Structure formats: C-alpha cells, structure tokens
Short mmCIF file of C-alpha atoms and ligand atoms in Angstrom, two decimals:
data_model
loop_
_atom_site.label_atom_id
_atom_site.label_comp_id
_atom_site.label_asym_id
_atom_site.label_seq_id
_atom_site.Cartn_x
_atom_site.Cartn_y
_atom_site.Cartn_z
CA MET I 385 6.94 -4.86 -26.44
CA LYS I 386 3.74 -5.72 -24.82
CA THR I 387 1.38 -2.50 -24.43
CA CYS I 388 -0.61 -2.38 -21.29
CA LYS I 389 -3.80 -0.18 -21.26
CA LEU I 390 -4.44 1.31 -17.67
CA ALA I 391 -7.23 2.84 -16.03
CA LEU I 392 -6.64 4.69 -12.86
CA ILE I 393 -9.32 4.90 -10.26
CA GLY I 394 -7.64 7.64 -7.52
CA PHE I 395 -5.12 10.25 -8.51
CA GLY I 396 -3.64 10.60 -4.94
CA ASN I 397 0.00 10.57 -3.77
CA VAL I 398 0.38 7.11 -4.97
CA GLY I 399 -1.28 7.27 -8.45
CA GLN I 400 0.90 10.70 -9.01
CA GLY I 401 3.80 8.65 -7.46
CA PHE I 402 3.20 6.12 -9.94
CA ALA I 403 2.58 8.59 -13.15
CA GLN I 404 5.93 10.13 -11.91
CA ILE I 405 7.57 6.98 -12.42
CA LEU I 406 6.17 6.40 -16.06
CA ARG I 407 7.20 9.73 -16.56
CA ASP I 408 11.05 9.64 -15.46
CA GLN I 409 11.68 5.77 -16.00
CA GLN I 410 9.98 5.50 -19.52
CA GLU I 411 13.58 3.88 -20.97
CA THR I 412 13.99 1.15 -18.13
CA ILE I 413 10.40 0.34 -18.44
CA SER I 414 10.61 -0.01 -22.20
CA ALA I 415 13.93 -2.17 -21.91
CA LEU I 416 11.83 -4.58 -19.48
CA GLY I 417 9.35 -4.78 -22.35
CA LEU I 418 6.54 -3.02 -21.41
CA ASN I 419 4.59 0.16 -22.98
CA CYS I 420 2.40 1.38 -20.33
CA LEU I 421 -0.57 3.74 -21.34
CA ILE I 422 -2.61 5.36 -18.59
CA VAL I 423 -5.99 5.81 -21.02
CA ALA I 424 -8.21 6.80 -17.91
CA VAL I 425 -8.09 8.75 -14.81
CA SER I 426 -11.05 9.00 -12.43
CA ASP I 427 -10.66 10.88 -9.34
CA LEU I 428 -13.57 12.19 -7.21
CA HIS I 429 -11.63 15.53 -6.52
CA LYS I 430 -9.49 16.17 -9.51
CA GLY I 431 -12.08 15.20 -12.38
CA SER I 432 -12.23 11.82 -14.68
CA ILE I 433 -11.07 11.56 -18.23
CA TYR I 434 -10.28 9.20 -20.96
CA GLN I 435 -8.57 9.11 -24.02
CA PRO I 436 -7.83 5.80 -26.01
CA GLN I 437 -4.36 6.70 -26.94
CA GLY I 438 -3.46 7.56 -23.41
CA PHE I 439 -2.48 10.55 -21.62
CA SER I 440 0.92 11.92 -21.27
CA PRO I 441 2.03 11.06 -17.40
CA ALA I 442 3.80 14.36 -17.63
CA ASP I 443 0.53 16.47 -18.78
CA LEU I 444 -1.52 14.46 -15.62
CA LEU I 445 1.16 15.54 -13.12
CA GLN I 446 1.36 19.21 -14.34
CA ALA I 447 -2.78 19.79 -14.28
CA VAL I 448 -2.55 18.53 -10.55
CA LYS I 449 0.70 20.67 -9.81
CA GLU I 450 -1.32 23.89 -11.52
CA GLY I 451 -4.33 22.90 -9.22
CA SER I 452 -6.61 22.48 -12.45
CA SER I 453 -8.84 19.76 -12.84
CA LEU I 454 -7.98 16.85 -15.32
CA GLU I 455 -11.12 17.92 -17.02
CA ASN I 456 -8.98 20.82 -18.70
CA LEU I 457 -6.71 18.08 -20.59
CA PRO I 458 -7.62 17.14 -24.04
CA ALA I 459 -9.94 13.84 -23.76
CA GLN I 460 -12.36 11.89 -25.54
CA ALA I 461 -14.66 11.90 -22.41
CA ARG I 462 -14.99 13.32 -19.18
CA GLY I 463 -16.80 13.02 -16.02
CA TRP I 464 -16.95 9.32 -15.76
CA SER I 465 -17.93 7.62 -12.63
CA ALA I 466 -15.44 5.06 -11.49
CA GLU I 467 -17.95 2.37 -12.71
CA GLU I 468 -18.24 4.04 -15.96
CA THR I 469 -14.30 4.14 -16.07
CA ILE I 470 -14.01 0.26 -15.42
CA ARG I 471 -17.05 -0.97 -17.96
CA GLN I 472 -15.91 1.85 -20.61
CA SER I 473 -12.36 2.50 -21.03
CA GLY I 474 -11.22 -0.60 -22.65
CA ALA I 475 -8.33 -0.80 -19.94
CA ASP I 476 -6.35 -4.41 -19.57
CA VAL I 477 -5.74 -3.46 -15.83
CA LEU I 478 -7.79 -1.43 -13.44
CA VAL I 479 -5.03 0.39 -10.81
CA GLU I 480 -7.38 0.84 -7.83
CA LEU I 481 -6.14 3.57 -5.48
CA SER I 482 -8.74 5.27 -4.16
CA TYR I 483 -8.92 5.66 -0.42
CA THR I 484 -8.66 2.98 2.07
CA ASP I 485 -11.28 2.32 4.28
CA LEU I 486 -10.79 -0.62 6.74
CA GLN I 487 -14.39 -0.84 7.99
CA THR I 488 -16.17 -1.58 5.02
CA GLY I 489 -13.76 -1.94 2.19
CA GLU I 490 -15.42 0.46 0.02
CA PRO I 491 -15.71 1.82 -2.73
CA ALA I 492 -12.54 0.05 -3.58
CA THR I 493 -13.93 -3.29 -3.08
CA GLY I 494 -16.75 -3.00 -5.62
CA HIS I 495 -14.37 -1.43 -8.29
CA VAL I 496 -11.93 -4.42 -7.89
CA ARG I 497 -14.86 -6.71 -8.08
CA LEU I 498 -16.52 -5.31 -10.92
CA ALA I 499 -12.87 -4.96 -12.79
CA LEU I 500 -12.31 -8.67 -12.42
CA GLN I 501 -16.03 -9.68 -13.54
CA GLU I 502 -15.38 -7.31 -16.73
CA GLY I 503 -12.15 -9.21 -17.38
CA MET I 504 -9.40 -6.84 -16.54
CA HIS I 505 -6.33 -7.57 -14.23
CA VAL I 506 -6.53 -5.58 -10.90
CA ILE I 507 -3.37 -3.81 -9.36
CA THR I 508 -4.70 -2.00 -5.97
CA THR I 509 -2.28 -0.60 -2.98
CA ASN I 510 -5.66 -0.01 -1.13
CA LYS I 511 -5.53 -2.22 1.98
CA GLY I 512 -9.40 -2.07 2.87
CA PRO I 513 -10.56 -4.65 -0.17
CA VAL I 514 -7.40 -7.01 0.46
CA ALA I 515 -7.53 -6.91 4.54
CA LEU I 516 -11.30 -7.82 4.34
CA HIS I 517 -12.30 -9.64 1.43
CA TYR I 518 -9.21 -10.90 -0.25
CA PRO I 519 -10.21 -14.86 -0.35
CA ALA I 520 -13.44 -13.77 -2.24
CA LEU I 521 -11.44 -11.50 -4.78
CA GLN I 522 -8.68 -13.82 -5.36
CA ALA I 523 -10.95 -16.52 -6.10
CA LEU I 524 -13.01 -14.39 -8.50
CA ALA I 525 -9.70 -13.38 -10.55
CA GLN I 526 -8.55 -17.27 -10.53
CA GLN I 527 -11.88 -18.39 -12.09
CA LYS I 528 -11.42 -15.62 -14.41
CA GLY I 529 -7.71 -16.26 -15.19
CA LEU I 530 -6.61 -12.58 -13.86
CA LYS I 531 -4.29 -11.31 -11.41
CA LEU I 532 -4.79 -9.64 -8.60
CA GLY I 533 -1.58 -7.57 -7.35
CA ILE I 534 -1.52 -6.49 -3.75
CA GLU I 535 2.42 -5.86 -3.25
CA GLY I 536 1.63 -2.36 -2.51
CA THR I 537 -0.78 -3.15 0.84
CA VAL I 538 2.35 -3.88 2.96
CA MET I 539 5.56 -1.97 2.88
CA SER I 540 4.72 0.02 -0.27
CA GLY I 541 7.18 -1.16 -3.16
CA THR I 542 9.45 -3.10 -0.92
CA PRO I 543 8.55 -6.59 -1.88
CA SER I 544 7.15 -8.18 1.32
CA MET I 545 4.30 -9.83 -0.07
CA GLN I 546 6.28 -11.40 -3.03
CA LEU I 547 9.00 -12.40 -0.67
CA GLY I 548 6.45 -13.94 1.72
CA GLY I 549 4.27 -15.38 -0.58
CA GLU I 550 6.39 -16.58 -3.07
CA LEU I 551 10.24 -16.92 -2.51
CA LEU I 552 9.23 -18.27 1.27
CA ALA I 553 6.16 -20.15 0.30
CA GLY I 554 7.88 -23.53 1.05
CA ALA I 555 9.95 -22.36 4.11
CA GLY I 556 7.26 -22.97 6.71
CA VAL I 557 6.69 -19.34 8.06
CA PHE I 558 5.53 -19.50 11.55
CA LYS I 559 6.02 -16.03 12.57
CA ILE I 560 5.73 -12.56 11.11
CA GLN I 561 7.12 -9.36 13.12
CA GLY I 562 8.06 -6.09 11.98
CA ILE I 563 7.53 -2.45 11.61
CA LEU I 564 4.62 -1.79 9.31
CA ASN I 565 3.84 1.50 9.35
CA GLY I 566 5.83 4.35 7.81
CA THR I 567 4.07 7.26 9.43
CA THR I 568 4.17 6.28 13.19
CA ASN I 569 7.83 5.06 12.65
CA TYR I 570 8.51 8.70 11.20
CA ILE I 571 6.48 10.55 13.83
CA LEU I 572 8.24 8.63 16.65
CA SER I 573 11.86 9.36 15.01
CA GLN I 574 11.00 12.86 14.75
CA MET I 575 9.96 12.76 18.41
CA GLU I 576 13.20 11.15 19.13
CA THR I 577 14.86 14.72 17.76
CA GLY I 578 12.46 16.87 19.77
CA ALA I 579 9.75 17.76 17.39
CA PRO I 580 6.44 17.89 18.68
CA TYR I 581 3.74 15.24 17.97
CA ALA I 582 1.77 17.50 15.80
CA GLU I 583 4.77 18.84 13.98
CA ALA I 584 5.82 15.16 13.42
CA LEU I 585 2.47 14.27 11.95
CA ALA I 586 2.19 17.44 9.39
CA GLY I 587 5.82 16.12 8.15
CA ALA I 588 4.30 12.57 7.56
CA GLN I 589 1.12 13.93 5.73
CA GLN I 590 3.37 16.62 3.70
CA LYS I 591 5.49 13.91 2.77
CA GLY I 592 2.63 11.42 1.54
CA TYR I 593 3.06 8.85 4.32
CA ALA I 594 -0.19 9.26 6.29
CA GLU I 595 -3.63 7.90 5.17
CA ALA I 596 -6.20 10.41 4.21
CA ASP I 597 -7.31 10.10 7.59
CA PRO I 598 -4.19 9.53 9.57
CA THR I 599 -6.35 8.27 12.84
CA GLY I 600 -5.80 4.85 10.95
CA ASP I 601 -1.84 5.40 11.04
CA VAL I 602 -1.77 6.64 14.83
CA GLU I 603 -4.20 4.47 16.41
CA GLY I 604 -2.59 1.58 14.74
CA TYR I 605 -5.19 0.23 12.69
CA ASP I 606 -3.25 0.67 9.46
CA ALA I 607 -0.80 -1.58 10.98
CA ALA I 608 -3.30 -4.13 12.14
CA GLY I 609 -4.90 -4.01 8.65
CA LYS I 610 -1.29 -5.07 7.25
CA VAL I 611 -1.35 -7.85 9.77
CA VAL I 612 -4.41 -9.41 8.76
CA ILE I 613 -3.46 -9.07 5.05
CA LEU I 614 -0.29 -11.02 6.03
CA ALA I 615 -2.15 -13.47 7.93
CA ASN I 616 -4.52 -14.02 5.48
CA VAL I 617 -2.60 -14.05 2.20
CA LEU I 618 0.36 -15.60 3.47
CA MET I 619 -0.49 -17.74 6.32
CA GLY I 620 -4.21 -19.14 5.05
CA ALA I 621 -6.09 -17.43 8.21
CA SER I 622 -9.19 -15.93 8.01
CA LEU I 623 -8.31 -13.14 10.78
CA THR I 624 -10.40 -9.70 11.10
CA LEU I 625 -9.39 -6.66 12.23
CA SER I 626 -11.51 -6.98 15.52
CA GLN I 627 -9.12 -10.15 16.46
CA ILE I 628 -5.95 -8.13 16.31
CA GLN I 629 -4.88 -6.86 19.81
CA ARG I 630 -4.04 -3.28 18.89
CA GLU I 631 -2.67 -0.01 20.66
CA GLY I 632 -1.44 2.97 18.59
CA ILE I 633 1.22 5.79 19.51
CA THR I 634 -1.02 8.48 20.91
CA ARG I 635 -0.54 7.73 24.28
CA LEU I 636 3.36 7.91 24.14
CA THR I 637 4.27 11.27 25.63
CA PRO I 638 7.53 12.94 24.66
CA ALA I 639 8.57 11.93 28.18
CA ASP I 640 8.09 8.37 27.45
CA ILE I 641 10.49 8.89 24.64
CA GLN I 642 12.80 10.51 26.52
CA SER I 643 13.28 8.17 29.29
CA ALA I 644 13.64 5.07 26.68
CA GLN I 645 16.42 7.13 25.04
CA ALA I 646 18.25 7.93 28.41
CA ALA I 647 17.81 3.96 29.29
CA GLY I 648 19.64 3.21 25.78
CA GLU I 649 15.98 2.17 24.15
CA ARG I 650 13.71 3.29 21.44
CA TRP I 651 9.79 3.09 20.96
CA LYS I 652 8.77 1.05 18.11
CA LEU I 653 5.28 0.19 16.90
CA ILE I 654 5.88 -3.41 16.54
CA ALA I 655 3.40 -5.83 14.56
CA SER I 656 3.53 -9.38 15.22
CA LEU I 657 1.51 -12.67 13.83
CA GLU I 658 2.59 -16.28 15.28
CA LYS I 659 0.73 -19.24 14.32
CA THR I 660 1.00 -21.41 17.28
CA PRO I 661 1.66 -25.37 17.22
CA ALA I 662 -2.03 -25.75 17.99
CA GLY I 663 -2.78 -23.67 14.74
CA GLU I 664 -3.87 -20.94 16.69
CA ILE I 665 -3.09 -17.35 15.28
CA LEU I 666 -1.72 -14.66 17.57
CA ALA I 667 -1.94 -11.13 16.44
CA SER I 668 -1.13 -7.85 17.81
CA VAL I 669 0.11 -4.14 17.14
CA ARG I 670 1.30 -2.15 20.06
CA PRO I 671 4.22 0.39 21.03
CA THR I 672 7.45 -2.01 22.05
CA ARG I 673 10.37 -0.55 23.98
CA LEU I 674 13.60 -2.07 22.45
CA PRO I 675 16.85 -1.54 23.47
CA GLN I 676 18.84 0.13 20.96
CA ALA I 677 20.94 -3.39 20.25
CA HIS I 678 17.58 -4.71 18.95
CA PRO I 679 17.73 -5.11 14.87
CA LEU I 680 14.70 -3.06 14.46
CA ALA I 681 15.79 -0.59 16.74
CA SER I 682 17.51 1.32 14.34
CA VAL I 683 15.01 1.05 11.65
CA GLY I 684 14.07 4.88 11.55
CA GLY I 685 11.97 7.46 9.70
CA ALA I 686 9.56 6.06 7.15
CA THR I 687 11.42 2.96 6.50
CA ASN I 688 9.75 -0.57 7.61
CA ALA I 689 11.09 -3.97 8.36
CA ILE I 690 9.88 -7.33 8.56
CA THR I 691 11.38 -10.41 9.74
CA PHE I 692 10.01 -13.85 8.37
CA SER I 693 10.68 -16.69 10.90
CA THR I 694 10.79 -19.97 8.97
CA ALA I 695 11.08 -23.51 9.80
CA LEU I 696 13.73 -24.02 7.08
CA LEU I 697 15.97 -20.97 6.69
CA GLY I 698 15.47 -19.52 10.47
CA ASP I 699 14.88 -15.70 10.23
CA VAL I 700 14.52 -13.63 7.03
CA THR I 701 14.45 -9.97 7.47
CA LEU I 702 13.51 -7.07 4.77
CA ILE I 703 13.95 -3.60 5.21
CA GLY I 704 12.53 -0.86 2.88
CA PRO I 705 10.57 2.05 2.44
CA GLY I 706 7.26 1.71 3.98
CA ALA I 707 5.17 4.38 2.85
CA GLY I 708 5.84 7.58 0.17
CA ARG I 709 4.56 8.59 -3.29
CA LEU I 710 7.33 6.97 -5.27
CA ALA I 711 7.88 3.90 -3.28
CA THR I 712 4.13 2.98 -3.39
CA GLY I 713 3.79 3.91 -7.11
CA TYR I 714 6.90 1.44 -7.61
CA ALA I 715 4.74 -1.47 -6.22
CA ILE I 716 2.28 -1.09 -8.97
CA LEU I 717 5.36 -1.13 -11.28
CA SER I 718 6.35 -4.44 -9.90
CA ASP I 719 2.84 -5.87 -9.87
CA LEU I 720 2.54 -4.69 -13.71
CA LEU I 721 5.49 -6.37 -14.34
CA ALA I 722 4.85 -9.42 -12.38
CA ILE I 723 1.36 -9.60 -14.53
CA TYR I 724 2.95 -9.17 -17.81
CA ARG I 725 5.83 -11.84 -17.23
CA ALA I 726 3.22 -14.06 -16.28
N1 HSE W 1944 -0.17 5.24 5.71
C1 HSE W 1944 0.62 4.17 5.46
C2 HSE W 1944 1.94 3.86 6.35
C3 HSE W 1944 0.90 4.20 4.05
O1 HSE W 1944 2.37 5.10 6.84
O2 HSE W 1944 2.92 3.22 6.48
C4 HSE W 1944 1.68 2.89 3.35
O3 HSE W 1944 0.62 1.89 3.65
#
C-alpha cells in the first residue's frame, strides 16, 4: 500500500467532490493500493488547516455543510496562505483547485510552479495554468522528475486527455470536435424543455457545473480554453485564447431554440480544432444547429462528447460527464492513480 499525502488549494465544488470520493470509496481506493491522506487544505473563504496525520474527509465535508470554518477542526496549524501550505505541509502531491482565471492563469500558475520547484507532483483541474503555461510547467515537471496531472481540465473525469494523449498518441490525430462545456449544454437542453435562460443557468450553478464566474461558460471562453489545452497538449501547437474564433450561447433566444426544434434540429455549442495539411491550426467555438440524427445532437445535459479524427483509426468518440463535483473529483483520483502506478 502506498501512502500519498495531499495538500488541497481550494475546497469548492471540485475539492468537496474529491473529498466525497475519498469518504465513500475508501475500499475501492485501498484495493487499488493507495492510501490518500489530506494533510492540508487552504481555501480563501473556508479557512486553512494542516494536520500531518491527515484529516477525515467526512469531517471536512461536515464543516462545509454546516457553514463552519475549516479552522474550527482540530489541526496542528491554521491560517496558512497557499504558499505556506505548499512550502510547509510536506505533501507529496499538490492538488490545485483554486478558481480558473483564463486571462492571467493566476494565482493557480504560481501555486503549480512553486509546488514543482518544491518537489511535489501536481494535479490540477484548473484550466488557467494549463491553457496559458502548459509547455513551461510540463518542462519544469520533467526536469524535476515529477508528474503534472491535468485530466480534469477537459471533460472533467471522462478520460479525454488520457485517451488523446496516450492511447491515440500514435494514431495521427488531425481533427478534434465536440461539446466541451457542461454548463452551456445543460442550459440549451433545459431551454428546449421551455425553461427560461436565467433559470437554466441558476440550475447549472446549483449543480456545480458552472465556473465561479459563469460568463466564462456562456460566452464560450471555457470551451475555448479547452480547445487551447487540446491543441497545445495533444497536437504540440502553441495557440493562445485570442486565436480561437469564439462565440457563446448568450445571443440564442428561446425563439431560435424553438425554430430549430420545429425543423428537427438542435443548437449545440461546438468546439472544433483542425490541423490543415499545411500545418496550420484552425480552432473555433460557436453555436451550431445540428440535425437530430447528428451523433452530437443527442448529447444532452452536462454530458460532453469528443471525437478524435485520426489517420489510422478514423473517428474515435468518447462521451461522458463534462462537469460536476463528483465527475471532476474523479479526475483527481484518476491522475493520482496514474502517478502512483508510474
Ligand atoms: N464550467 C465547466 C463546464 C466545468 O461547465 O463545463 C468543467 O470544466
């Protein structure tokens, strides 16, 4: 059995989803040979605590449920900043779950860099550092002999990065297309049943699909960030967000949705990435009206889908959850298992 000490930066939806998995799936995880100990949690709003023997995930979740500061739990140290947590917790793995900022990638990028410099593996579901600084962070991890786990940045725990980056690495991926944002897909599905936009968005927030600032979802920035991640991590490109042609769903009206339905079609926010024979990368995120017979038209709710077009296998499609507490919490576990298997 390998014991793995974890420090969590951020204890919002994803951190709580991961804690829930550790609480409820302990037997499964032990059977895989892993003993996970959360030795530190640092959250701007919920408090910061450190305990070398580890916290019970159930206690962490209970404190949040009661609206009580984590700092009311028995702990050896309290009030540490994220930096102090990284430097002083003695964790093996930093789990970086602070809010996504696709403009600067901060503060998350600083946390990831510091943890790697301090000799910790890093797992992050935060799209900022990966969309903006992946090559440099990955080079630092490699130089230090450490792993940088990023499965949860695209399609939450559905293993799109592992599929594209490892299993299809030799298949000649030249095009990637899909539905990569759970919030907007959920909103569009709800609006098809007659729900008003604001109510559908509130539902996505309540279910933990939306970003802290949902503008990133509905204006297509989140999906565009994922396109950048796919391009740069899987296709060796060096795209930036500004190079993605981007349009969100906010201009779609209930009338647009109804008229598509009347014509046997559906609006979907489609992300697309294609390498031309000349080596140019064309990338976009835009609402697209699909016939109901199209394979992506039936992907509803917060479910996502990705199709890799490859030279050797033709099209390979993966469908699964794209957002949500448990689904994204699972991405952390899958990265942890990959680190410890290696
Ligand atoms: N806000 C994102 C979504 C979360 O709705 O898809 C997962 O990246």
